[in-house]
mmCIF file of C-alpha atoms and ligand atoms in Angstrom:
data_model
loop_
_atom_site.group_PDB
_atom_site.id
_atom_site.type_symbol
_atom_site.label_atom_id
_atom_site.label_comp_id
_atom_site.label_asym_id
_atom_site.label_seq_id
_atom_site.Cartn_x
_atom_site.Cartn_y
_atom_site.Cartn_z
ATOM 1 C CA UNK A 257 -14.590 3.414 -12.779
ATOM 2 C CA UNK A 258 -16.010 6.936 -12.941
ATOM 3 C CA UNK A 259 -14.077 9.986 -12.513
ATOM 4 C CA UNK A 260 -16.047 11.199 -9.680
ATOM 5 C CA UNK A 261 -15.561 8.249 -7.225
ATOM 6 C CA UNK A 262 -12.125 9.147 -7.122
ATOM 7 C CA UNK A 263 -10.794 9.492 -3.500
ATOM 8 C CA UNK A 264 -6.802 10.254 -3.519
ATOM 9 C CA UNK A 265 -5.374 11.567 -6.010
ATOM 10 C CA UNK A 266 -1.659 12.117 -6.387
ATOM 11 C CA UNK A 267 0.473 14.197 -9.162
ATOM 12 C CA UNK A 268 3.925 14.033 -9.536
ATOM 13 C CA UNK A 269 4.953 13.340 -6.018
ATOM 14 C CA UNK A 270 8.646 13.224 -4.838
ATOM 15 C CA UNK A 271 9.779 12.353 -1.477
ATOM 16 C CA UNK A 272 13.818 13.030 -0.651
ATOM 17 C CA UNK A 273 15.309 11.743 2.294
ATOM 18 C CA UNK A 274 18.189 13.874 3.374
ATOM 19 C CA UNK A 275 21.964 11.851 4.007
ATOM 20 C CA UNK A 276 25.524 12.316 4.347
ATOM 21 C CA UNK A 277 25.683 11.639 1.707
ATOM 22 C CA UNK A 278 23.016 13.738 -0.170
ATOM 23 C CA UNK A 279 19.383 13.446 -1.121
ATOM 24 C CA UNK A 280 17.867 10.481 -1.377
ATOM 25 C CA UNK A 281 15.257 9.930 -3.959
ATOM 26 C CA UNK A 282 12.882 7.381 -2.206
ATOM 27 C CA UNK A 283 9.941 8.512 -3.955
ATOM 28 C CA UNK A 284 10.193 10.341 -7.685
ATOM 29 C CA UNK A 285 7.454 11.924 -9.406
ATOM 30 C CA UNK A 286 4.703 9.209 -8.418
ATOM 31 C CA UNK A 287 0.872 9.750 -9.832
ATOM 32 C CA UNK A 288 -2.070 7.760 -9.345
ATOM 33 C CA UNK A 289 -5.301 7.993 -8.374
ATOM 34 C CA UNK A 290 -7.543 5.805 -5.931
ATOM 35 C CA UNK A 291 -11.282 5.242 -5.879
ATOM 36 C CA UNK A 292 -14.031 4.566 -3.534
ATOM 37 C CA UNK A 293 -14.159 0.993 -2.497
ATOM 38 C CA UNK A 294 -10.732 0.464 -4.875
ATOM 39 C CA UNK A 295 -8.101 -1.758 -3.152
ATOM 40 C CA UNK A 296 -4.337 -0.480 -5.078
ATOM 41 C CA UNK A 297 -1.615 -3.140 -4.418
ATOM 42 C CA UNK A 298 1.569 -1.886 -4.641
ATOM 43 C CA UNK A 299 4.819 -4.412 -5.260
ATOM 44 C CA UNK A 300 8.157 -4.384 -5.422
ATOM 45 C CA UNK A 301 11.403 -5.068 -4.165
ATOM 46 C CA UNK A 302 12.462 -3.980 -0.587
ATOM 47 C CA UNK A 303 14.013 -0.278 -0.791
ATOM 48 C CA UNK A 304 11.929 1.067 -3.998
ATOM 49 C CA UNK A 305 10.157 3.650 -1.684
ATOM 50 C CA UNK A 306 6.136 1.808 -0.530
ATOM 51 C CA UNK A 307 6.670 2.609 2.292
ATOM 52 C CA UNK A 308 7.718 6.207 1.908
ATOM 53 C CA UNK A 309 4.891 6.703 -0.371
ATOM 54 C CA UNK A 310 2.149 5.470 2.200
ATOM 55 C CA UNK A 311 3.369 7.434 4.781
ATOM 56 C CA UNK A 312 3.871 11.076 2.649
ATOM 57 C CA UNK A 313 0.155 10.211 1.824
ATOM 58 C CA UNK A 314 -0.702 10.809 5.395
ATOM 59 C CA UNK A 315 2.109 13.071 6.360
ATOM 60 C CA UNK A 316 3.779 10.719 8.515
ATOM 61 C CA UNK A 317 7.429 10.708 6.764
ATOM 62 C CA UNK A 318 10.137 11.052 9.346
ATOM 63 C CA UNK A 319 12.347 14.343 9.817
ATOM 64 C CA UNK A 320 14.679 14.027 7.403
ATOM 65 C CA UNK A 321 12.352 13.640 4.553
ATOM 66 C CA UNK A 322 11.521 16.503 2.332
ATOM 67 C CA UNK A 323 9.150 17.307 -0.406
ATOM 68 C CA UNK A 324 10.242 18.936 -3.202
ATOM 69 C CA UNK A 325 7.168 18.690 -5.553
ATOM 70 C CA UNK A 326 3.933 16.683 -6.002
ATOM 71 C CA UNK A 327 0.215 17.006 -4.846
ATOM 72 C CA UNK A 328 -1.979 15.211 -2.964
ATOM 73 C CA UNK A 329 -5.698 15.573 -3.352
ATOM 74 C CA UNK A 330 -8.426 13.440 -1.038
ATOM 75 C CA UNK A 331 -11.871 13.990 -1.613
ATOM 76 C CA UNK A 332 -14.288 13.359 1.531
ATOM 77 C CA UNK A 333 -17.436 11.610 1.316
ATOM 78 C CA UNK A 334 -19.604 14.908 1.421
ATOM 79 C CA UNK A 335 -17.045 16.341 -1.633
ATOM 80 C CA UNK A 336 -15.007 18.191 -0.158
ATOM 81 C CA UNK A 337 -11.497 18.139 -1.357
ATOM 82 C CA UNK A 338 -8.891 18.216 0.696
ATOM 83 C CA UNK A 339 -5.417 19.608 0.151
ATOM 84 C CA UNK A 340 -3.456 16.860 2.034
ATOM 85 C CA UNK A 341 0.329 18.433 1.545
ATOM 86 C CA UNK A 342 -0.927 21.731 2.985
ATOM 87 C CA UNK A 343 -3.040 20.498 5.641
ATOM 88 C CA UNK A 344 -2.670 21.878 9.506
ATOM 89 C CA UNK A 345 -1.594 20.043 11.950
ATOM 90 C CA UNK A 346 -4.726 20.172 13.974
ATOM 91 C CA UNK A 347 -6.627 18.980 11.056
ATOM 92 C CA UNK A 348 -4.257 16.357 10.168
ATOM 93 C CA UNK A 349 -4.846 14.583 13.337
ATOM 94 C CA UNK A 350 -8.514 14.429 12.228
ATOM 95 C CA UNK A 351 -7.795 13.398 8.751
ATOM 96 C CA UNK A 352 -5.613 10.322 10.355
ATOM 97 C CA UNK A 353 -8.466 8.509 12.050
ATOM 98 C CA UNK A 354 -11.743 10.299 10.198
ATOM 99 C CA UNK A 355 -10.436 9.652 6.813
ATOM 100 C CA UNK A 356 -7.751 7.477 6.149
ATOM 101 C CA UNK A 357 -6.058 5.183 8.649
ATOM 102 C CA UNK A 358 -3.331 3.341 8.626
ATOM 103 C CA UNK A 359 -2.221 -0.170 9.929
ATOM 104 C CA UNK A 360 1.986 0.081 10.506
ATOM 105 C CA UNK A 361 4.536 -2.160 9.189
ATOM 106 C CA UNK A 362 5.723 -4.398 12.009
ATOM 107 C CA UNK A 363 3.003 -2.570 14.081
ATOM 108 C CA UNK A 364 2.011 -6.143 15.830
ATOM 109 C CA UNK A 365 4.836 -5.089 18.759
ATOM 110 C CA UNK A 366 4.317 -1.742 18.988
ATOM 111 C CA UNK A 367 1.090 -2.449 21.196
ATOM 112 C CA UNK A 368 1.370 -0.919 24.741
ATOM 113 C CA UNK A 369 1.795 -4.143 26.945
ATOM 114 C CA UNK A 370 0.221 -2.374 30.097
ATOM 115 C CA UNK A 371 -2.995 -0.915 28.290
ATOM 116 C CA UNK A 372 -6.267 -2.935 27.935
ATOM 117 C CA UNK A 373 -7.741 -2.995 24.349
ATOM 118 C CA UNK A 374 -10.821 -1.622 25.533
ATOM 119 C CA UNK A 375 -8.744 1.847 26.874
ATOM 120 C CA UNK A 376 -6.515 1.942 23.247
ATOM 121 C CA UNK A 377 -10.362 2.292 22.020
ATOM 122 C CA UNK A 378 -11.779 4.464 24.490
ATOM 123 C CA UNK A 379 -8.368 7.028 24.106
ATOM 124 C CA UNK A 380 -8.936 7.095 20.419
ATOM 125 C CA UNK A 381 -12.865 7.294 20.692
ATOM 126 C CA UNK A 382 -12.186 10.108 23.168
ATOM 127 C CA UNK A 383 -9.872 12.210 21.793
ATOM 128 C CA UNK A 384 -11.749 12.347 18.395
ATOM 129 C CA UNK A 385 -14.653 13.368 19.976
ATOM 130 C CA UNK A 386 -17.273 9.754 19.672
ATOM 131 C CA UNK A 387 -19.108 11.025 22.364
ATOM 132 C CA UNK A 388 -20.041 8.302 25.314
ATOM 133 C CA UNK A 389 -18.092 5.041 26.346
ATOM 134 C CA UNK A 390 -20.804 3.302 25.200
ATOM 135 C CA UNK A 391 -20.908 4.743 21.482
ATOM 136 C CA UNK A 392 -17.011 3.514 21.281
ATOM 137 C CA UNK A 393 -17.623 0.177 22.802
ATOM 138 C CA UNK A 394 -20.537 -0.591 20.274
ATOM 139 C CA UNK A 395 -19.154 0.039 18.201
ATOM 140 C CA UNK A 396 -15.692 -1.688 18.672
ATOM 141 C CA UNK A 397 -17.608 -5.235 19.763
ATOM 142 C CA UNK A 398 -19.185 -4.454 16.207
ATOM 143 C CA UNK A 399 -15.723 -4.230 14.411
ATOM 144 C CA UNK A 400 -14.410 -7.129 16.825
ATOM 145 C CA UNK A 401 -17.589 -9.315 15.263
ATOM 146 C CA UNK A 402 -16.586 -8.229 11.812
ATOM 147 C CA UNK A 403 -13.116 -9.425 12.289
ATOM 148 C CA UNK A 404 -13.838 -12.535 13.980
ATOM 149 C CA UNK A 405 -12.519 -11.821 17.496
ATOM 150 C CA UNK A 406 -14.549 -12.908 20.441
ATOM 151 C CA UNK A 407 -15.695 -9.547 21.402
ATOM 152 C CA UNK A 408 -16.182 -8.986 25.038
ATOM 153 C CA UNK A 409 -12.958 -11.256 25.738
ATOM 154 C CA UNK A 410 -10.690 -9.591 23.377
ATOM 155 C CA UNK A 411 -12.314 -6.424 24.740
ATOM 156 C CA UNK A 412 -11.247 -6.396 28.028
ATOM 157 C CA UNK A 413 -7.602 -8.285 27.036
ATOM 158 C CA UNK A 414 -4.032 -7.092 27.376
ATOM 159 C CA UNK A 415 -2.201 -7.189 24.363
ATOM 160 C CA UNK A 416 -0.069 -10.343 25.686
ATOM 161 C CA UNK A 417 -3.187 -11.938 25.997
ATOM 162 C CA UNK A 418 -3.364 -12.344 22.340
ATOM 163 C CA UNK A 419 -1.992 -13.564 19.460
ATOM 164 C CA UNK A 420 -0.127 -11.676 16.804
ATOM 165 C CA UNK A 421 -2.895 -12.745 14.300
ATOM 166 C CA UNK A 422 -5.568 -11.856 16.616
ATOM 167 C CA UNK A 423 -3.724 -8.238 17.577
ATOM 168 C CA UNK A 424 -3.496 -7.698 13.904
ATOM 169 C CA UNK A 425 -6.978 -7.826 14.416
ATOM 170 C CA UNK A 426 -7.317 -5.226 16.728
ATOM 171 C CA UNK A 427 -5.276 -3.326 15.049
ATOM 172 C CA UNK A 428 -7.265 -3.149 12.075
ATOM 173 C CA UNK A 429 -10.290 -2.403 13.994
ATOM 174 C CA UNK A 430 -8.749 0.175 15.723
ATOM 175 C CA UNK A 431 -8.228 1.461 12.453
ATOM 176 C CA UNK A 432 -11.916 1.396 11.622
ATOM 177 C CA UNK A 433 -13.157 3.033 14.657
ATOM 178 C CA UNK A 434 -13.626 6.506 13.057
ATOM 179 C CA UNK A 435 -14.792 4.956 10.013
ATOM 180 C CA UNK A 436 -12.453 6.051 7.495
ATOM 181 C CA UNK A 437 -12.812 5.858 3.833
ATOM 182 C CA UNK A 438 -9.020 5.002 2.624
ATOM 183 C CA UNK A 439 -7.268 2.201 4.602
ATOM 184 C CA UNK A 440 -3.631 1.794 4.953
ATOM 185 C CA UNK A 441 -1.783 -1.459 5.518
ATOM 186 C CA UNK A 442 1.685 -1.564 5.227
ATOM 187 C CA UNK A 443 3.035 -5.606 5.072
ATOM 188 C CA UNK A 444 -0.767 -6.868 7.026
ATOM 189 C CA UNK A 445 0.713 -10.340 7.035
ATOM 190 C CA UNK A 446 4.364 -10.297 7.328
ATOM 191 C CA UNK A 447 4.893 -11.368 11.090
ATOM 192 C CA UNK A 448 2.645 -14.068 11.073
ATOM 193 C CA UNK A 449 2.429 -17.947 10.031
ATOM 194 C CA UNK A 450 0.495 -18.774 6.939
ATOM 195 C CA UNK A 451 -2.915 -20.250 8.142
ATOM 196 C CA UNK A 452 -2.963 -16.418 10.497
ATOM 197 C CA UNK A 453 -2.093 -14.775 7.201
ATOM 198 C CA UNK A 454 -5.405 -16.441 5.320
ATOM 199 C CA UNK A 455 -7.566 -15.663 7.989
ATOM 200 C CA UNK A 456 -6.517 -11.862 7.841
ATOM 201 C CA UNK A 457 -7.039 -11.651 4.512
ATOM 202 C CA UNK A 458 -10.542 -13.162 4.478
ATOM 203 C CA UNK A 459 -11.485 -10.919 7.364
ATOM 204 C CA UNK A 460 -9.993 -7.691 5.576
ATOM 205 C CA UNK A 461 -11.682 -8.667 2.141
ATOM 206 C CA UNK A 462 -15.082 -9.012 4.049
ATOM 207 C CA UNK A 463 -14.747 -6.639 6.203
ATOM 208 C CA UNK A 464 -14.076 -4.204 3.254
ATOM 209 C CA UNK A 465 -17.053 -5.530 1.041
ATOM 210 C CA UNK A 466 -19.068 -4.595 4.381
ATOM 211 C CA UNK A 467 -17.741 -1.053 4.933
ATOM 212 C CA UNK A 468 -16.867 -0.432 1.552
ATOM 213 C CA UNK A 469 -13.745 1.411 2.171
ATOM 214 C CA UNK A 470 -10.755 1.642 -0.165
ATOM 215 C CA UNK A 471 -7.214 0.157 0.082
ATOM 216 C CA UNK A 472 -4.016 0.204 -0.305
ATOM 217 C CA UNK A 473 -1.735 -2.354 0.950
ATOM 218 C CA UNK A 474 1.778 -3.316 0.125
ATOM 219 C CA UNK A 475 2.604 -6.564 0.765
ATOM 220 C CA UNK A 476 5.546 -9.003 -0.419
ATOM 221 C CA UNK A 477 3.303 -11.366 -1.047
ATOM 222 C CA UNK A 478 2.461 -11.397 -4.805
ATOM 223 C CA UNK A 479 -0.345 -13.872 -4.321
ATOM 224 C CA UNK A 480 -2.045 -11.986 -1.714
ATOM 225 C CA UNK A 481 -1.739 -9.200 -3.903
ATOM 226 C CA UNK A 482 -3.525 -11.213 -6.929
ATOM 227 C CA UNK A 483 -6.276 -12.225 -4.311
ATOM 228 C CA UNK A 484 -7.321 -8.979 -2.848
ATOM 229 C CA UNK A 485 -6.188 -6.345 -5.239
ATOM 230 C CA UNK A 486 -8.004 -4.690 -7.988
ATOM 231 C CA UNK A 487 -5.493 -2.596 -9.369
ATOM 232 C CA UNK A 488 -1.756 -3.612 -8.988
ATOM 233 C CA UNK A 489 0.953 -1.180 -9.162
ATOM 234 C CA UNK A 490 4.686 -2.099 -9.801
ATOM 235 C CA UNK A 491 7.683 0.439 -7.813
ATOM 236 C CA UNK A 492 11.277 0.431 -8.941
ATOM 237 C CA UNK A 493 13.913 2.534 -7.280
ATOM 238 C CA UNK A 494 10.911 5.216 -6.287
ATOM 239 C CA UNK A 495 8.564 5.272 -9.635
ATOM 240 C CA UNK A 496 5.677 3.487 -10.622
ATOM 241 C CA UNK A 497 6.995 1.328 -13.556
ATOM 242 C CA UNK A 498 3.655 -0.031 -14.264
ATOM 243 C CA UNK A 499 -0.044 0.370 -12.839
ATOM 244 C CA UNK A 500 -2.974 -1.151 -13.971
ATOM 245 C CA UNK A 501 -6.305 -3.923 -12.714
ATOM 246 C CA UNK A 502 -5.162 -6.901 -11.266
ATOM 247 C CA UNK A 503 -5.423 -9.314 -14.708
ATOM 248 C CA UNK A 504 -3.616 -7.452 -16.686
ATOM 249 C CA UNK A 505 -0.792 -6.857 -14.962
ATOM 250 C CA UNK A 506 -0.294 -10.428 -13.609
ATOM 251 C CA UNK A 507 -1.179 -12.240 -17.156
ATOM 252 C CA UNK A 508 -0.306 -9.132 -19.154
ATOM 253 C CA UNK A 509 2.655 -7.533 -18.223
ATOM 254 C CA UNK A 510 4.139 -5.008 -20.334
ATOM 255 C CA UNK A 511 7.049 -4.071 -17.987
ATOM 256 C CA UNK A 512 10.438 -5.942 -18.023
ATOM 257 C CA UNK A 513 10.457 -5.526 -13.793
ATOM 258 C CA UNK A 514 6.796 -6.447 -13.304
ATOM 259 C CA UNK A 515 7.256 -9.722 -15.829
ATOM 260 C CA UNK A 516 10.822 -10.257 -13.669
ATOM 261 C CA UNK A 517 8.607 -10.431 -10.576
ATOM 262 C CA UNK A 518 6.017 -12.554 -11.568
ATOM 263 C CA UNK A 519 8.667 -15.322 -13.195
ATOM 264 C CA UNK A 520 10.112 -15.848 -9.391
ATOM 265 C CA UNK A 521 6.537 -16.845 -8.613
ATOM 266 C CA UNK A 522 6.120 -20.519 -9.149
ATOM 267 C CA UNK A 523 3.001 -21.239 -9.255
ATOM 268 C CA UNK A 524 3.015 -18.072 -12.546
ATOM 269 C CA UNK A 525 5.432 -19.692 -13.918
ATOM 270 C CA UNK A 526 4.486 -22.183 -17.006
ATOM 271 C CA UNK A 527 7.384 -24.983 -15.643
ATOM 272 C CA UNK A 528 9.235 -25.019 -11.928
ATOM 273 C CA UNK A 529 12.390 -25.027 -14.043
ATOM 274 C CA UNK A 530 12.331 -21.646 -15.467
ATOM 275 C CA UNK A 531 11.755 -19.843 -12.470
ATOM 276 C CA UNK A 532 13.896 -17.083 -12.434
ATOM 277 C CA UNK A 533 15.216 -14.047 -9.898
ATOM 278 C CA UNK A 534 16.088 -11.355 -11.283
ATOM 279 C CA UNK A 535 19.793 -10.619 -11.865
ATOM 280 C CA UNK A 536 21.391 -7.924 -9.884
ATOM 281 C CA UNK A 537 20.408 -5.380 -7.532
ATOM 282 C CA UNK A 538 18.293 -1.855 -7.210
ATOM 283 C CA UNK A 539 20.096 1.013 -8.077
ATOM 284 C CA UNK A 540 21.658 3.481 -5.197
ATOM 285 C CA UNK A 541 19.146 6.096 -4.694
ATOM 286 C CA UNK A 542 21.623 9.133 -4.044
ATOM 287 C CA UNK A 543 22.997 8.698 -7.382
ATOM 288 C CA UNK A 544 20.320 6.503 -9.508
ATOM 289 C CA UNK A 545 21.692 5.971 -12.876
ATOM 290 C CA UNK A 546 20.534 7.364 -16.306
ATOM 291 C CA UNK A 547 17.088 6.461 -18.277
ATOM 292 C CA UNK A 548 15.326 3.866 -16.820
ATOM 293 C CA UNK A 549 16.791 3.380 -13.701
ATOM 294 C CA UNK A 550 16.101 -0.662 -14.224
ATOM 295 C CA UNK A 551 18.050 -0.852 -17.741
ATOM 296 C CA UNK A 552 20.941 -2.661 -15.578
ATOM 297 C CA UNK A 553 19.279 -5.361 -14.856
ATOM 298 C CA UNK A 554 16.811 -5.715 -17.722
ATOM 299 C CA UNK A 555 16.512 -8.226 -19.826
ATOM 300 C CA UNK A 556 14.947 -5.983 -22.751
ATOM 301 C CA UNK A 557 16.736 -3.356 -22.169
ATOM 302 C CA UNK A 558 18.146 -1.665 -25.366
ATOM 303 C CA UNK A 559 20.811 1.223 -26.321
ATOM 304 C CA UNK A 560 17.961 4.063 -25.773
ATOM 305 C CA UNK A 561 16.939 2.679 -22.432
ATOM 306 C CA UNK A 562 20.388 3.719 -20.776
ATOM 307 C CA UNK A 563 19.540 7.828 -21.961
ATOM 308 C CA UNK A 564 16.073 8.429 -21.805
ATOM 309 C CA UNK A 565 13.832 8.126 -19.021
ATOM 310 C CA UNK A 566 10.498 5.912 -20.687
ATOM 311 C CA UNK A 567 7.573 8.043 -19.772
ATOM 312 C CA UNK A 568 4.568 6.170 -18.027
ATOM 313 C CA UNK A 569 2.356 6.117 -21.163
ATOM 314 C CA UNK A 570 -1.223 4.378 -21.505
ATOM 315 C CA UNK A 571 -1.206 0.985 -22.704
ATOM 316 C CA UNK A 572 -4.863 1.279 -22.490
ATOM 317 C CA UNK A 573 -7.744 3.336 -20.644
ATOM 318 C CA UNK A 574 -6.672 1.353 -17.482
ATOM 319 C CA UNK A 575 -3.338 0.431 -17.552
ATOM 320 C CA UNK A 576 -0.119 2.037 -17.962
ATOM 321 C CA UNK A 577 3.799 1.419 -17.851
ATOM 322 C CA UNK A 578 6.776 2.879 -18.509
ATOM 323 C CA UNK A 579 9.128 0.859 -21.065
ATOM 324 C CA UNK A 580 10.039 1.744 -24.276
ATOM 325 C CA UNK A 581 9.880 -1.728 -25.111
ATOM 326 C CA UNK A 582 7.080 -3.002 -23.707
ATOM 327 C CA UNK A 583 5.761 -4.754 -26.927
ATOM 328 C CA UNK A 584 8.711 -7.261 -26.459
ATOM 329 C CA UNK A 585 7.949 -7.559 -23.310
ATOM 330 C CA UNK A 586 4.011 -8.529 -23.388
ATOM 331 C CA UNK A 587 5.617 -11.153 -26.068
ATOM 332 C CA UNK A 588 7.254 -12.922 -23.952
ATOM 333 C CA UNK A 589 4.731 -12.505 -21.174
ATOM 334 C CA UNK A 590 2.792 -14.337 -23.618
ATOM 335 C CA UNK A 591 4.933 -17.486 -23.947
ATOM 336 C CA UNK A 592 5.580 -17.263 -20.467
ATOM 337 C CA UNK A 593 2.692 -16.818 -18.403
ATOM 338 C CA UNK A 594 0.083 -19.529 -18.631
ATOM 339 C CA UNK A 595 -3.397 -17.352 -18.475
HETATM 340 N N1 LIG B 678 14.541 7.886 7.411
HETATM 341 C C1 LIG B 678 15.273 7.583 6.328
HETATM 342 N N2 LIG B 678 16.426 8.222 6.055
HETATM 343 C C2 LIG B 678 17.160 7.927 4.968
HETATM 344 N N3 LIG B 678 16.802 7.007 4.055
HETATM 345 C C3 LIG B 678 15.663 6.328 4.268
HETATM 346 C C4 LIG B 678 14.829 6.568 5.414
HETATM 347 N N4 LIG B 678 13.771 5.734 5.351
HETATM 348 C C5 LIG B 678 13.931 5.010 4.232
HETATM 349 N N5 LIG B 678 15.046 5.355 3.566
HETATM 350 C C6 LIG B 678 15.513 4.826 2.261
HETATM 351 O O1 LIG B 678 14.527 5.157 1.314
HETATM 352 C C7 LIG B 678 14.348 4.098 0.385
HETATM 353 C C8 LIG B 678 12.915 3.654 0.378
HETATM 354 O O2 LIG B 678 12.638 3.046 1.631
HETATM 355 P P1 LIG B 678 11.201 2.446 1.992
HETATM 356 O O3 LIG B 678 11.240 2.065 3.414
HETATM 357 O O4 LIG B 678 10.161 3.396 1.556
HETATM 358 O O5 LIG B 678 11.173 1.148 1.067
HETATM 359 P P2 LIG B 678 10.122 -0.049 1.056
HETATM 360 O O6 LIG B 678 9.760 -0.278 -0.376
HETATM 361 O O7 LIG B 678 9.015 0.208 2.011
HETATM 362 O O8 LIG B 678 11.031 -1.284 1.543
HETATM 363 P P3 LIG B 678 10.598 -2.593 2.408
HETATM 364 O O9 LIG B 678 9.938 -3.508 1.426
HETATM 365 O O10 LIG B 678 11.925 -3.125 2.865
HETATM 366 O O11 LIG B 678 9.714 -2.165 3.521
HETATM 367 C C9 LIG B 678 15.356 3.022 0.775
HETATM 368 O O12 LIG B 678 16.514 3.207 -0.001
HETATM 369 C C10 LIG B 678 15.621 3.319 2.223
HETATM 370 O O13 LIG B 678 16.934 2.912 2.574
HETATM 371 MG MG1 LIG B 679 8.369 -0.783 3.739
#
């Protein structure tokens, strides 16, 4: 991918959460970049700070989080580039809908039960300035239509009138209704049964090849992530461990965490009987231990990996990880995984 088409880019982003019992690093030193019509996957166990990230990408985190250090650039689709972290508020509220949007974590119940679709649309048309009714109700039957909802029903519903797959729905077409370039999806198909889950994900991948927006999307899910992403990144306790397109990091892991992940898989795995889980738990992230904060639990972990923090280093043009022994590790990958 070019270096022009890129869309976000983030240096050396931190996020703190403040406790009783100190800081919290929930995000350390993240960078990455995301490009137009890109969809970044991001994985990893519950804790290691998605969710954090996503939201200090559109300045949503909660009070108590602070930012000590990082940048955040996002380029619009006329070029200009946008300082995110120093954004006003007034503009932010633009930047939310306009150019990136994002679809909540367990948003599926957060729907007002007492407003009509059509007004959630009409309030959000309205108050970003889409001129008439009728420009915002085009142009939500058009999004319904793209997401396979039956438009001038779900239109005029109540939220209870739905199902959670179908409100999902909404949701992500509420989402759309500016037309933003960057969408947001934090766990898309965690509340809902498996055949609800497909469907979602077919509509979102169409939906995206349509628009051509970009993604990101974290998602337990590690086959969803195989299906939809193009570029996969790993999280451990707040840092990217390893980043890189979709192939290589699920058949050519050079990460000790990533390869960990991918063993508890089954259908990854070469035989049912060496499935794995990975021993252990994530480190406490008031006082994260020394080097590589996943040495504890590693499997390849050697005497070094317990003083020195492993730099994220390029493995190629495309893909890069943090492990000082990462050569072991793509040689087992390569007994292991079944390409
Ligand atoms: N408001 C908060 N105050 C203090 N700590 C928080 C707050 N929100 C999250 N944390 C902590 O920050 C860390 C990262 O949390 P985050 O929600 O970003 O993880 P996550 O990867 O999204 O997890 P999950 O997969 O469970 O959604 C965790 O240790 C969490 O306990
Ligand atoms: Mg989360």
């Amino acid at each position: 991918m070019a270096q022009n088409d890129v869309v976000m880019s983030v240096r050396d982003l931190s996020v703190n959460y403040l406790t009783e019992r100190g800081p919290l690093q929930a995000v350390n030193r993240i960078s990455f970049e995301l490009h137009q019509g890109e969809t970044l996957a991001l994985m990893g166990e519950s804790g290691c700070g998605k969710s954090t990230l996503v939201m200090a990408l559109m300045r949503l985190l909660p009070s108590n989080a602070r930012v000590p250090n990082g940048e955040i650039h996002y380029t619009t689709r006329d070029g200009r580039v946008i300082d995110v972290l120093k954004m006003s508020k007034g503009k932010l509220r633009a930047f939310r809908w306009s150019e990136c949007a994002m679809v909540f974590q367990g948003a599926l119940n957060a729907l007002n039960p007492v407003i009509r679709v059509r007004d959630m649309f009409y309030d959000t048309g309205r108050a970003h300035g889409m001129g008439s009714k009728d420009a915002v109700r085009e142009r939500a039957l058009e999004l319904f239509r793209l997401v396979r909802l039956d438009p001038e029903r779900v239109f005029n519903a109540y939220p209870h009138e739905l199902s959670g797959g179908m409100r999902q729905r909404v949701l992500i077409a509420l989402g759309l209704l500016l037309d933003p370039q960057v969408v947001i999806l934090d766990e898309p198909t965690t509340a809902v049964d498996i055949l609800t889950q497909r469907t979602i994900i077919d509509v979102l991948m169409a939906i995206r090849d349509k628009l051509g927006f970009s993604i990101i999307f974290i998602s337990h899910d590690l086959a969803v992530a195989a299906e939809m992403a193009d570029t996969v990144a790993t999280m451990y306790a707040g840092e990217i461990v390893e980043i890189g397109p979709v192939n290589e990091m699920f058949y050519r892991p050079h990460h000790g965490y990533t390869l960990g992940l991918l063993e508890a898989i089954p259908s990854l795995a070469a035989e049912a009987e060496e499935l794995v889980s990975i021993p252990g738990s994530p480190p406490d992230l008031i006082e994260p231990p020394p080097g590589c904060k996943f040495h504890e639990r590693c499997p390849f972990a050697v005497e070094r990996c317990s003083r020195e923090v492993p730099p994220l280093v390029d493995v190629d043009e495309t893909h890069r990880v943090a492990c000082f022994e990462a050569d072991r590790v793509i040689a087992k990958a390569r007994e292991t995984i079944q390409a």
